[in-house]
Amino acid sequence: MNNALFIYNTLTKEKTLFEPINHPYVGMYVCGPTVYGDAHLGNARPAVVFDVVYRYLKYLGYKVRYVRNITDVGHLENDSDDGEDKVGKKAKLEKLEPMEVVQLYTDAYHQVMQKLNVLMPSIEPHASAHITEQIQMIEEIIRNGYAYESNGSVYFDVKKYSEHHPYGELSGRIPEELYSGTRELDGQHEKKNSADFALWKKASPEHIMRWPSPWSMGFPGWHLECSAMSAKYLGNTFDIHGGGMDLMFPHHESEIAQSKACHGHAPAKYWMHNNMITINGQKMAKSLGNFITLHQLFTGNNSLLDRAYSPMTVRFFMLQAHYRGTLDFSNDALLSAQKAYKRLMNGLKIIKSLTYPENHIPKDDKLNDEIRNSINDCFNSLNDDFNTAACIAALFNLLKKINAIHSSQIRIESIDPAVFEQMKKSFIDIIENILGLYEEKNTRTEVFINALLDLYREAKILKQYDKVDKIRAIFKAEGLVIKDMKNGIDWAYDEN
RNA sequence: GGUCACGUGGCCGAGAGGCUAGGCAGAGGUCUGCAAAACCUUUUACAGCGGUUCGAAUCCGCUCGUGACCUCCA
């Protein structure tokens, strides 16, 4: 296996060899949730995608510092002066303190992420806890001449910036077109150009969330938090910046501009963007109202759902597609993912129980080659811009061999011992440590299961088929099946 | 309107100038008290029309269709 990891960089629009700035340390920043509501399926995609990125980088031996923020201030409903803060609006609606809203949905986010087996980032900073850093950054940007104050608010001067730097390099935007736009926005009379964006906004009287600053009682602009917090925890330049494709413009574009205007150079070396989850071909989004929350997905409590889907089914569903492609939600697709996931888990259970026997028989060269190739395919796929879909395909090819061993159609001894151990280790490592999938056991009472299996075994010997059928029915009712095989009796998860 | 993607078999979804993706579903077989699982075999493909090439699903052009961003969104 080689460690040449290639990452598609949105900035250069090509796959490039990943070389950390400061080997073996890797700094990664991913835009986290705005905590004003329950997380939906679409919100889970970046979390899962970058969880795999995080896990794989660690697997490759990098020392990763992973920062994923919580946006709890400054994210407005729209770009006008009356644009309400998302958290503030929710607080008014629910008659709660803004920080109660933040706490509530941050906790809810953590809960569903834990169910999805998404690891906690190394640091999870809140925007509201870094007002000072953001104010300092604004001051520096003003000093460098790229921002101006207007009526208590501070705006980033896009036109001035684009005279010295390429604004729009990430999203392919052309500055001239941006500030020659005819769109008439409410906040525009304070701005020199419509393309300018807020670094600091003066709070209107009814705006609850406000902090003192040199310019006004107000709050920071949405884009600024990521620039300030990434710089604080990862340094002025770090390795990977991730987030959803829909954040490319204006959020990430503005981040780049702010960081360059402040520090003189770009914040991140590699920009990664996950694509959207669609439903009936359309983007799943809060604003479109066509979303399914993760909680609903896990309980089946949504009219769009035929049934509930387990967290691991959802995770597997997402990993079966490449992160840069759209992924279409449907009950058929989820159900298919559920079956495939369970099949894989049955394989995981089997291989954990397999050990290499002592006796020697001739090796099967073709079989060994096939296994070696599949293992290589797994890692080559991951190295090719985290292609988890192709990786899983290769895992299923290994799974066929594992199942064939289990059902005595292949003898382990015909596999080279080193190849077998490599298969076992890789299969388990990839599934559990890299893809982050685990067995969702529907019962922990294995003793009970084994006792029943003993009864089943006895009943079979006595040919008491009424008992046999009865025990099988008990298993079936619990979502398990008994498997009679040449070489013994075993149980498995029912895939239907 | 501008910018940019995408269109793969019944469904989902990889790949990418010649070499099996994979999963789910369907068919046949092996195994089996019945069944399930497993394994083997197998049927439906690369939107349409041109072009480049010895060869294109993969490159180029056009047409049709879908979507994303340009305003909040992961």
Coordinates of N, CA, C and O (backbone and C1' of nucleotides) in Angstrom, one line a residue, chain B:
Chain B
rG1 P -32.0 32.8 -20.5 O5' -31.4 34.1 -19.8 C5' -31.0 35.2 -20.6 C4' -30.2 36.1 -19.8 C3' -28.8 35.5 -19.4 O3' -27.8 35.6 -20.4 C1' -29.9 36.5 -17.5
rG2 P -26.7 34.4 -20.5 O5' -25.8 34.7 -19.2 C5' -24.9 35.9 -19.2 C4' -24.2 35.9 -17.9 C3' -23.4 34.7 -17.6 O3' -22.1 34.7 -18.3 C1' -24.6 35.2 -15.7
rU3 P -21.5 33.3 -18.8 O5' -21.1 32.6 -17.5 C5' -20.0 33.1 -16.7 C4' -19.9 32.3 -15.4 C3' -19.7 30.9 -15.6 O3' -18.4 30.5 -16.0 C1' -21.3 31.3 -13.9
rC4 P -18.2 29.2 -16.9 O5' -18.6 28.0 -15.9 C5' -17.9 27.8 -14.7 C4' -18.6 26.8 -13.9 C3' -18.8 25.4 -14.5 O3' -17.6 24.6 -14.5 C1' -20.7 26.1 -13.3
rA5 P -17.6 23.2 -15.3 O5' -18.2 22.3 -14.1 C5' -18.9 21.1 -14.5 C4' -19.7 20.6 -13.3 C3' -20.5 19.4 -13.7 O3' -19.7 18.3 -13.4 C1' -22.0 21.0 -12.9
rC6 P -19.4 17.2 -14.6 O5' -20.7 16.4 -14.6 C5' -21.2 15.8 -13.4 C4' -22.7 15.7 -13.4 C3' -23.2 14.8 -14.5 O3' -23.1 13.4 -14.2 C1' -24.6 16.7 -14.3
rG7 P -23.1 12.3 -15.4 O5' -24.6 12.2 -15.9 C5' -25.6 11.6 -15.1 C4' -26.9 11.7 -15.8 C3' -27.0 10.8 -17.1 O3' -28.1 9.9 -16.9 C1' -27.6 13.1 -17.5
rU8 P -28.3 9.0 -15.7 O5' -27.6 7.6 -16.1 C5' -27.6 7.2 -17.5 C4' -26.7 6.1 -17.6 C3' -27.0 4.9 -16.8 O3' -28.0 4.1 -17.4 C1' -24.7 5.3 -16.6
rG9 P -29.5 4.1 -16.8 O5' -29.9 2.5 -16.8 C5' -30.7 2.0 -17.9 C4' -30.5 0.5 -17.9 C3' -31.2 -0.3 -16.8 O3' -32.2 -1.1 -17.3 C1' -28.8 -0.8 -16.9
rG10 P -33.6 -0.4 -17.6 O5' -34.5 -0.9 -16.4 C5' -35.8 -0.4 -16.3 C4' -36.2 -0.4 -14.9 C3' -35.3 0.4 -13.9 O3' -35.7 1.7 -13.9 C1' -35.6 -1.8 -13.0
rC11 P -34.6 2.8 -13.7 O5' -34.4 2.8 -12.1 C5' -35.4 3.2 -11.2 C4' -34.9 3.1 -9.8 C3' -33.6 3.7 -9.5 O3' -33.7 5.1 -9.2 C1' -33.5 1.5 -8.7
rC12 P -32.5 6.1 -9.5 O5' -31.4 5.7 -8.4 C5' -31.7 6.0 -7.0 C4' -30.6 5.5 -6.2 C3' -29.2 6.0 -6.5 O3' -28.9 7.3 -5.9 C1' -29.1 3.6 -6.1
rG13 P -27.9 8.2 -6.6 O5' -26.5 7.4 -6.7 C5' -25.8 7.1 -5.5 C4' -24.7 6.2 -5.8 C3' -23.7 6.8 -6.8 O3' -22.7 7.6 -6.1 C1' -24.3 4.6 -7.5
rA14 P -21.7 8.4 -7.0 O5' -20.5 7.3 -7.1 C5' -19.6 7.4 -8.1 C4' -18.6 6.2 -8.0 C3' -17.5 6.3 -9.0 O3' -16.4 7.1 -8.5 C1' -18.5 4.2 -9.1
rG15 P -15.8 8.2 -9.4 O5' -15.1 7.3 -10.6 C5' -14.2 6.2 -10.2 C4' -14.0 5.3 -11.4 C3' -13.6 6.0 -12.7 O3' -12.2 6.2 -12.7 C1' -15.4 4.5 -13.1
rA16 P -11.6 7.7 -13.0 O5' -11.1 7.6 -14.4 C5' -10.6 6.3 -15.0 C4' -11.2 6.2 -16.4 C3' -11.0 7.4 -17.2 O3' -9.7 7.2 -17.9 C1' -13.2 6.7 -17.3
rG17 P -9.2 8.3 -18.9 O5' -9.9 8.0 -20.3 C5' -9.1 7.3 -21.3 C4' -10.1 6.6 -22.2 C3' -9.6 5.2 -22.7 O3' -10.3 4.2 -22.0 C1' -10.3 6.6 -24.5
rG18 P -9.8 2.8 -21.8 O5' -10.3 2.1 -23.0 C5' -11.4 1.1 -22.9 C4' -11.2 0.0 -23.9 C3' -10.6 -1.2 -23.4 O3' -11.5 -2.3 -23.4 C1' -9.5 -0.5 -25.4
rC19 P -12.6 -2.4 -22.3 O5' -12.5 -4.0 -22.0 C5' -12.6 -4.4 -20.7 C4' -11.4 -5.1 -20.3 C3' -11.3 -5.4 -18.8 O3' -11.9 -6.6 -18.5 C1' -9.2 -4.5 -19.5
rU20 P -12.7 -6.7 -17.1 O5' -14.0 -5.8 -17.2 C5' -15.2 -6.3 -17.6 C4' -16.1 -6.7 -16.4 C3' -16.5 -5.6 -15.5 O3' -17.7 -5.0 -15.9 C1' -15.6 -7.4 -14.2
rA21 P -18.1 -3.5 -15.7 O5' -17.6 -3.2 -14.2 C5' -18.2 -3.5 -13.1 C4' -17.4 -3.2 -11.9 C3' -18.0 -3.7 -10.6 O3' -17.6 -5.1 -10.3 C1' -17.2 -1.5 -10.4
rG22 P -18.8 -6.0 -9.8 O5' -19.3 -5.3 -8.5 C5' -18.5 -5.3 -7.3 C4' -19.1 -4.5 -6.3 C3' -20.6 -4.8 -6.0 O3' -20.7 -5.9 -5.1 C1' -20.3 -2.5 -6.2
rG23 P -22.1 -6.7 -5.0 O5' -23.1 -5.7 -4.4 C5' -22.9 -5.3 -3.0 C4' -23.9 -4.3 -2.6 C3' -25.4 -4.8 -2.8 O3' -25.8 -5.6 -1.8 C1' -25.1 -2.6 -3.7
rC24 P -26.8 -6.8 -2.0 O5' -28.1 -6.0 -2.4 C5' -28.8 -5.3 -1.5 C4' -30.0 -4.6 -2.1 C3' -31.0 -5.5 -2.9 O3' -31.8 -6.2 -2.0 C1' -30.5 -3.5 -4.1
rA25 P -32.3 -7.6 -2.5 O5' -33.1 -7.3 -3.8 C5' -34.4 -6.7 -3.7 C4' -34.9 -6.4 -5.1 C3' -35.1 -7.7 -6.0 O3' -36.2 -8.4 -5.7 C1' -34.1 -5.9 -7.2
rG26 P -36.2 -10.0 -5.9 O5' -36.0 -10.1 -7.5 C5' -37.1 -9.8 -8.3 C4' -36.8 -10.1 -9.8 C3' -36.4 -11.6 -10.0 O3' -37.5 -12.4 -10.0 C1' -35.0 -10.1 -11.2
rA27 P -37.2 -14.0 -9.6 O5' -36.3 -14.5 -10.9 C5' -36.9 -14.6 -12.2 C4' -35.9 -15.3 -13.1 C3' -35.3 -16.6 -12.6 O3' -36.1 -17.7 -12.8 C1' -33.6 -15.2 -13.5
rG28 P -36.1 -18.9 -11.7 O5' -34.7 -19.6 -12.2 C5' -34.6 -20.3 -13.4 C4' -33.2 -20.8 -13.7 C3' -32.6 -21.7 -12.6 O3' -33.0 -23.0 -12.7 C1' -31.0 -20.0 -13.3
rG29 P -33.1 -23.9 -11.4 O5' -31.6 -24.1 -11.0 C5' -30.8 -24.9 -11.9 C4' -29.3 -24.8 -11.5 C3' -28.9 -25.4 -10.1 O3' -28.8 -26.8 -10.2 C1' -27.9 -23.3 -10.4
rU30 P -29.1 -27.6 -8.9 O5' -27.8 -27.3 -8.0 C5' -26.5 -27.8 -8.4 C4' -25.5 -27.4 -7.4 C3' -25.8 -27.8 -5.9 O3' -25.3 -29.1 -5.7 C1' -25.1 -25.5 -6.0
rC31 P -26.3 -30.1 -4.8 O5' -26.2 -29.4 -3.4 C5' -25.0 -29.3 -2.6 C4' -25.2 -28.4 -1.4 C3' -26.4 -28.8 -0.5 O3' -26.0 -29.8 0.4 C1' -26.4 -26.5 -0.9
rU32 P -27.0 -31.1 0.6 O5' -28.2 -30.4 1.4 C5' -28.0 -29.8 2.7 C4' -29.2 -29.1 3.1 C3' -30.5 -29.9 3.1 O3' -30.7 -30.5 4.4 C1' -30.8 -27.8 2.0
rG33 P -31.3 -31.9 4.5 O5' -32.9 -31.7 4.2 C5' -33.7 -32.7 3.8 C4' -35.1 -32.4 4.2 C3' -35.7 -31.1 3.9 O3' -36.1 -31.0 2.5 C1' -36.3 -31.6 6.1
rC34 P -35.7 -29.8 1.7 O5' -36.7 -28.7 2.2 C5' -38.1 -28.8 2.1 C4' -38.8 -27.8 2.9 C3' -38.3 -26.3 2.6 O3' -38.9 -25.8 1.5 C1' -38.5 -26.7 4.9
rA35 P -38.1 -24.9 0.5 O5' -37.5 -23.7 1.5 C5' -38.4 -22.7 1.8 C4' -37.8 -21.9 3.0 C3' -36.6 -21.0 2.7 O3' -37.0 -19.8 2.1 C1' -36.3 -22.1 4.8
rA36 P -36.0 -19.1 1.1 O5' -35.0 -18.4 2.1 C5' -35.4 -17.4 3.0 C4' -34.4 -17.1 4.0 C3' -33.0 -16.7 3.4 O3' -32.9 -15.4 3.1 C1' -32.7 -18.4 5.1
rA37 P -32.1 -15.0 1.9 O5' -30.6 -15.2 2.4 C5' -30.1 -14.4 3.5 C4' -28.9 -15.0 4.0 C3' -27.7 -15.1 3.0 O3' -27.1 -13.9 2.9 C1' -27.9 -17.2 4.1
rA38 P -26.4 -13.5 1.6 O5' -25.3 -14.6 1.4 C5' -24.2 -14.6 2.3 C4' -23.3 -15.9 2.0 C3' -22.9 -16.0 0.6 O3' -21.7 -15.2 0.3 C1' -23.8 -18.1 1.3
rC39 P -21.5 -14.4 -1.0 O5' -21.0 -15.6 -2.0 C5' -19.8 -16.3 -1.7 C4' -19.7 -17.5 -2.5 C3' -20.0 -17.3 -4.0 O3' -18.8 -16.9 -4.7 C1' -21.3 -19.1 -3.3
rC40 P -18.9 -15.9 -5.9 O5' -19.4 -17.0 -7.1 C5' -18.6 -18.0 -7.4 C4' -19.3 -18.9 -8.5 C3' -19.8 -18.1 -9.6 O3' -18.9 -17.8 -10.6 C1' -21.5 -19.6 -8.8
rU41 P -19.0 -16.5 -11.5 O5' -20.2 -16.9 -12.4 C5' -20.1 -17.9 -13.4 C4' -21.5 -18.1 -14.0 C3' -22.1 -16.9 -14.7 O3' -21.6 -16.6 -15.9 C1' -23.8 -18.1 -13.5
rU42 P -21.6 -15.0 -16.4 O5' -23.1 -14.8 -16.6 C5' -23.9 -15.5 -17.6 C4' -25.3 -15.1 -17.5 C3' -25.7 -13.7 -17.6 O3' -25.7 -13.2 -19.0 C1' -26.9 -14.6 -15.8
rU43 P -25.5 -11.7 -19.3 O5' -27.0 -11.2 -19.4 C5' -28.0 -11.9 -20.2 C4' -29.3 -11.3 -20.0 C3' -29.3 -9.8 -20.1 O3' -29.4 -9.4 -21.5 C1' -30.6 -10.5 -18.2
rU44 P -28.4 -8.4 -22.0 O5' -29.1 -7.0 -22.0 C5' -29.4 -6.4 -20.8 C4' -30.7 -5.7 -20.8 C3' -30.5 -4.2 -20.7 O3' -30.7 -3.6 -21.9 C1' -31.6 -5.0 -18.7
rA45 P -29.5 -3.1 -22.8 O5' -28.8 -2.1 -21.7 C5' -27.6 -1.6 -22.1 C4' -27.5 -0.2 -21.5 C3' -26.4 0.7 -22.1 O3' -27.0 1.4 -23.1 C1' -26.1 0.6 -19.7
rC46 P -26.3 2.5 -23.9 O5' -26.7 3.8 -23.1 C5' -26.0 5.0 -23.1 C4' -25.4 5.3 -21.8 C3' -24.5 6.5 -21.7 O3' -25.3 7.5 -21.1 C1' -23.6 4.7 -20.5
rA47 P -25.3 9.0 -21.5 O5' -26.7 9.4 -22.0 C5' -27.8 8.5 -21.7 C4' -29.0 9.0 -22.4 C3' -28.8 9.3 -23.9 O3' -29.1 8.1 -24.7 C1' -29.6 11.2 -22.9
rG48 P -28.3 7.9 -26.0 O5' -28.9 9.0 -27.0 C5' -30.3 8.9 -27.4 C4' -30.5 10.0 -28.4 C3' -29.5 10.2 -29.5 O3' -29.9 9.3 -30.6 C1' -29.8 12.3 -28.5
rC49 P -28.7 8.8 -31.6 O5' -28.3 10.1 -32.4 C5' -29.2 10.7 -33.2 C4' -28.6 12.0 -33.8 C3' -27.2 11.8 -34.4 O3' -27.3 11.2 -35.7 C1' -27.1 13.7 -33.0
rG50 P -26.0 10.6 -36.3 O5' -25.2 11.9 -36.8 C5' -23.8 11.8 -37.0 C4' -23.2 13.2 -37.0 C3' -21.7 13.2 -37.0 O3' -21.2 13.1 -38.3 C1' -22.6 14.7 -35.3
rG51 P -20.0 12.0 -38.5 O5' -18.8 12.7 -37.8 C5' -18.4 14.0 -38.3 C4' -17.4 14.7 -37.3 C3' -16.1 13.9 -37.0 O3' -15.2 14.0 -38.1 C1' -17.0 14.8 -35.0
rU52 P -14.1 12.9 -38.3 O5' -13.1 13.0 -37.0 C5' -12.3 14.2 -36.9 C4' -11.4 14.1 -35.7 C3' -10.7 12.8 -35.5 O3' -9.5 12.8 -36.3 C1' -11.7 13.2 -33.5
rU53 P -9.1 11.5 -37.2 O5' -8.9 10.3 -36.2 C5' -7.8 10.4 -35.3 C4' -7.8 9.3 -34.3 C3' -8.0 7.9 -34.9 O3' -6.7 7.4 -35.3 C1' -9.5 8.1 -33.1
rC54 P -6.6 6.7 -36.7 O5' -7.3 5.3 -36.4 C5' -7.7 4.4 -37.5 C4' -8.1 3.1 -37.0 C3' -9.2 3.2 -35.9 O3' -10.5 3.3 -36.4 C1' -7.5 1.7 -35.2
rG55 P -11.5 4.4 -35.8 O5' -11.8 3.7 -34.3 C5' -12.6 2.6 -34.2 C4' -12.5 2.0 -32.8 C3' -13.1 3.0 -31.8 O3' -14.5 2.8 -31.7 C1' -11.0 2.1 -31.1
rA56 P -15.4 4.2 -31.4 O5' -16.0 3.8 -30.0 C5' -15.3 3.6 -28.8 C4' -15.9 4.5 -27.7 C3' -17.1 5.4 -28.3 O3' -18.3 4.7 -28.2 C1' -15.4 6.6 -27.1
rA57 P -19.2 4.2 -27.0 O5' -19.5 5.5 -26.1 C5' -20.8 5.6 -25.5 C4' -20.8 6.3 -24.2 C3' -19.5 7.2 -23.9 O3' -19.7 8.5 -24.3 C1' -19.9 5.7 -22.1
rU58 P -18.6 9.4 -24.8 O5' -17.5 9.4 -23.7 C5' -17.6 10.2 -22.5 C4' -16.5 9.9 -21.5 C3' -15.1 10.5 -22.0 O3' -14.7 11.4 -21.0 C1' -15.0 8.1 -21.4
rC59 P -14.9 12.9 -21.2 O5' -14.0 13.3 -22.4 C5' -12.6 13.7 -22.2 C4' -12.1 14.3 -23.5 C3' -13.0 15.3 -24.2 O3' -12.8 16.6 -23.6 C1' -12.2 13.7 -25.7
rC60 P -14.0 17.6 -23.6 O5' -14.2 17.9 -25.2 C5' -13.1 18.7 -25.8 C4' -13.6 19.0 -27.2 C3' -15.0 19.6 -27.4 O3' -15.0 21.0 -27.1 C1' -14.7 17.8 -28.9
rG61 P -16.4 21.6 -26.5 O5' -17.3 21.6 -27.8 C5' -17.0 22.4 -29.0 C4' -18.0 22.2 -30.1 C3' -19.5 22.3 -29.6 O3' -19.9 23.6 -29.6 C1' -19.2 20.3 -30.9
rC62 P -21.0 24.1 -28.6 O5' -22.3 23.5 -29.3 C5' -22.8 24.1 -30.5 C4' -23.9 23.2 -31.1 C3' -25.1 23.0 -30.3 O3' -26.0 24.1 -30.4 C1' -24.4 20.9 -31.1
rU63 P -27.0 24.4 -29.2 O5' -28.0 23.2 -29.2 C5' -28.9 23.0 -30.3 C4' -29.7 21.8 -30.2 C3' -30.5 21.7 -28.8 O3' -31.7 22.4 -28.8 C1' -29.4 19.6 -29.3
rC64 P -32.2 23.0 -27.5 O5' -32.7 21.8 -26.7 C5' -33.8 21.0 -27.2 C4' -34.0 19.7 -26.5 C3' -34.1 19.9 -24.9 O3' -35.4 20.3 -24.6 C1' -32.6 18.1 -25.4
rG65 P -35.6 21.2 -23.2 O5' -35.2 20.2 -22.1 C5' -36.0 19.0 -21.8 C4' -35.4 18.1 -20.8 C3' -35.1 18.8 -19.5 O3' -36.2 19.0 -18.7 C1' -33.3 17.5 -20.1
rU66 P -36.2 20.2 -17.6 O5' -35.2 19.7 -16.5 C5' -35.5 18.5 -15.7 C4' -34.4 18.1 -14.8 C3' -33.9 19.3 -13.9 O3' -34.8 19.4 -12.8 C1' -32.0 18.3 -14.8
rG67 P -34.9 20.9 -12.1 O5' -33.5 21.0 -11.4 C5' -33.2 20.2 -10.3 C4' -31.7 20.3 -10.0 C3' -31.2 21.6 -9.4 O3' -31.5 21.8 -8.1 C1' -29.7 20.8 -11.0
rA68 P -31.6 23.2 -7.5 O5' -30.0 23.5 -7.3 C5' -29.2 22.8 -6.4 C4' -27.8 23.3 -6.5 C3' -27.6 24.8 -6.2 O3' -27.6 25.1 -4.9 C1' -26.4 24.2 -8.2
rC69 P -28.2 26.4 -4.4 O5' -27.1 27.5 -4.8 C5' -25.8 27.4 -4.2 C4' -24.8 28.3 -4.9 C3' -25.3 29.8 -5.1 O3' -25.1 30.5 -3.9 C1' -24.5 29.0 -7.2
rC70 P -26.2 31.6 -3.6 O5' -25.9 32.7 -4.7 C5' -24.7 33.4 -4.8 C4' -24.6 34.3 -5.9 C3' -25.7 35.3 -6.0 O3' -25.4 36.4 -5.2 C1' -25.4 34.3 -8.2
rU71 P -26.6 37.3 -4.7 O5' -26.8 36.7 -3.2 C5' -26.8 37.5 -2.0 C4' -27.9 37.0 -1.1 C3' -27.8 35.6 -0.7 O3' -26.8 35.4 0.3 C1' -30.0 36.1 -1.3
rC72 P -26.9 35.9 1.8 O5' -27.3 34.7 2.6 C5' -27.5 34.8 4.0 C4' -28.4 33.7 4.5 C3' -27.9 32.3 4.4 O3' -26.9 32.0 5.4 C1' -30.2 32.4 3.8
rC73 P -25.9 30.9 5.1 O5' -26.8 29.6 4.8 C5' -27.0 28.6 5.8 C4' -27.9 27.5 5.3 C3' -27.3 26.3 4.7 O3' -27.6 25.2 5.5 C1' -28.8 27.2 3.2
rA74 P -27.3 24.9 7.0 O5' -26.1 23.9 6.7 C5' -24.9 23.8 7.4 C4' -24.0 23.2 6.4 C3' -23.8 24.0 5.2 O3' -22.6 24.8 5.3 C1' -24.3 21.8 4.6

